[in-house]
DNA sequence: CAGTGAGCGAGCTTCCGCTTGACTT
């Protein structure tokens, strides 16, 4: 008998790996590796490693909605590496976030890497500290498949909505449009807000304020508004002969408490209000701070601070401001659908009040530091004083109010801004007063005021609203805004204010005088406006898919995802119940709805008597005189709408103005100066050269002087366009572009390496750069450009 | 910088959530 003795040959080329830990982010991997020691290798999956196919629906409707997952090409490298490492590892620790998406990442990893369940452990930790990670390691569990299924339901539902509704828009409205559970609601909010603004009727009223003299001077406001000018005049008339007496003085203590630490959405809001950052800017800067190790993770909906952070905050506050400024506080996350996988956004080291970096990084960091520290500080305490001043011959009363800050508390470092556009009334200390004091009226002024229309959304206030509705996630707020801007549903724009007259009635020394004053009102900066296409698409969706664009749709499906996560429902059952009626709506809409142009008839053209209408044309919104089907043999006339004009709200007069373009302004250097509106907006044409009008110019009202200014500006730019041309090689040039100098060679563009002076480039150096660099497309490579932007 | 959806027509576009670079005319 022969015995085979097994021989173990140690694999020399691949040293046995004891522990492989996989997390989502490389920055997180780096910090964790430090805590775990040499027996642990920590790698990152860079988020999800696979997804439904980009091109196809990727869901088998015949096989009970079976998802067809693919590893994206930009993830194959990561996946290959993890595969290799996991083969050699004794134990694989899946340490992605504890929420739905994190669980799915762990599951996809175990599927794709074909992990052996016996060697695979699922762990979660809530903060990145040695103790928390060690605790997690000693409490492993297995993958929670119910939670994974809730994620699959979420993913499949979003794919079905997006990929079945978008193509309807391509057919019925315009190619390349899109619809989705999140973006379509975001657009709806903006469209509906604009309609509220369009239909808003301003009301006027009179606010009455008095300046009184007792032992000292004080200001007071009338306790009621006067609704008409007559009423205001009457009151002032009465005040002429009235006596004023303090009837009551009340002092009341009050408190102010700090706001909770930052989440993604509150950081975006405050950075927008205090630093004027866009939502995208805030996230890019926060990402850099995170990668540099300055702050905790920036995509979170949690307001929780770790125990170590609380200790550190206390230490800083006590040291900097003293004991009585510290108050330990725990905050609860109230956002709908919050998943609390992370901490709030806070400085990693709270004893660092400032960091080095770009000015944006420094300012954002400081904001985060202040907010975090303030959240662990004492209340501010105030004393509010209210004095009532009676008018002897009227029931109305004047109210004077003042405020004293008794203890500043958290206000010492931070106060939260608000979105309110209304005028802030700063309250000061009142002079000493007591009931029975007689006062003289120095002057009493009634000022005409106006009711405020609802405000337009900023990027940040839209995020706030979406979060309140439970729509979208911290990782998607910024991309959602980019999407609705990219589709052209929404534009971010400024508006100049317009002059508004208002009446001021003054009573002084027994005389009543009346003045008219002018104020600028309605100016807007970086606000979100709906476009015509945004409004048309919104109306189309509201009509045919009311359920999808309902503000509560996400909240109601979230409930069902929770049921799935609890194991109370099969995910495919939930999807089936949604899909069956939804798909019927899809087919019905495809069959029955018309091509949508958003047409609106404004009236009749006084010259020809033909109807004037506005609608969406092939190249954007247009005004049209006459019917498209030529009854009298005459073709209709067309004119593009100007920026800021909406099909919804344009007047007949404004539309008729458009037909006056293009118009000749006059003569310059013996050639006509013509203003018109073309493919790229309003322009001035002179000597067959085109110059675009600036944002503040209006083609309807522009003067010849201004037009000449623009022509000269254009010439100046042309002169600066060419940095270098080479006599014997017309194919190679150094040009000045939007992003600085670049090399143009045979229709392609090439970047100039950093640190190179473009003005000193020789012909040979240019060709060298061209050779060593892949061409970025010039104007020809349209398809290549599209592919690159994925 | 013109045109203003059926003058012929292939093939393309699109979702939401996780994550970082690569790269922008």
Coordinates of C-alpha atoms in Angstrom, one line a residue, chain A residues 14 90 183 228 244 386 417 468-469 695:
Chain A
X14 CA 2.2 35.9 -2.1
X90 CA -7.6 34.5 6.2
X183 CA -35.0 65.5 -10.1
X228 CA -54.9 102.6 3.5
X244 CA -48.7 110.0 24.9
X386 CA -41.6 95.9 26.0
X417 CA -28.2 83.0 9.4
X468 CA -37.5 68.2 4.5
X469 CA -39.5 66.1 2.0
X695 CA -26.1 90.2 -19.5

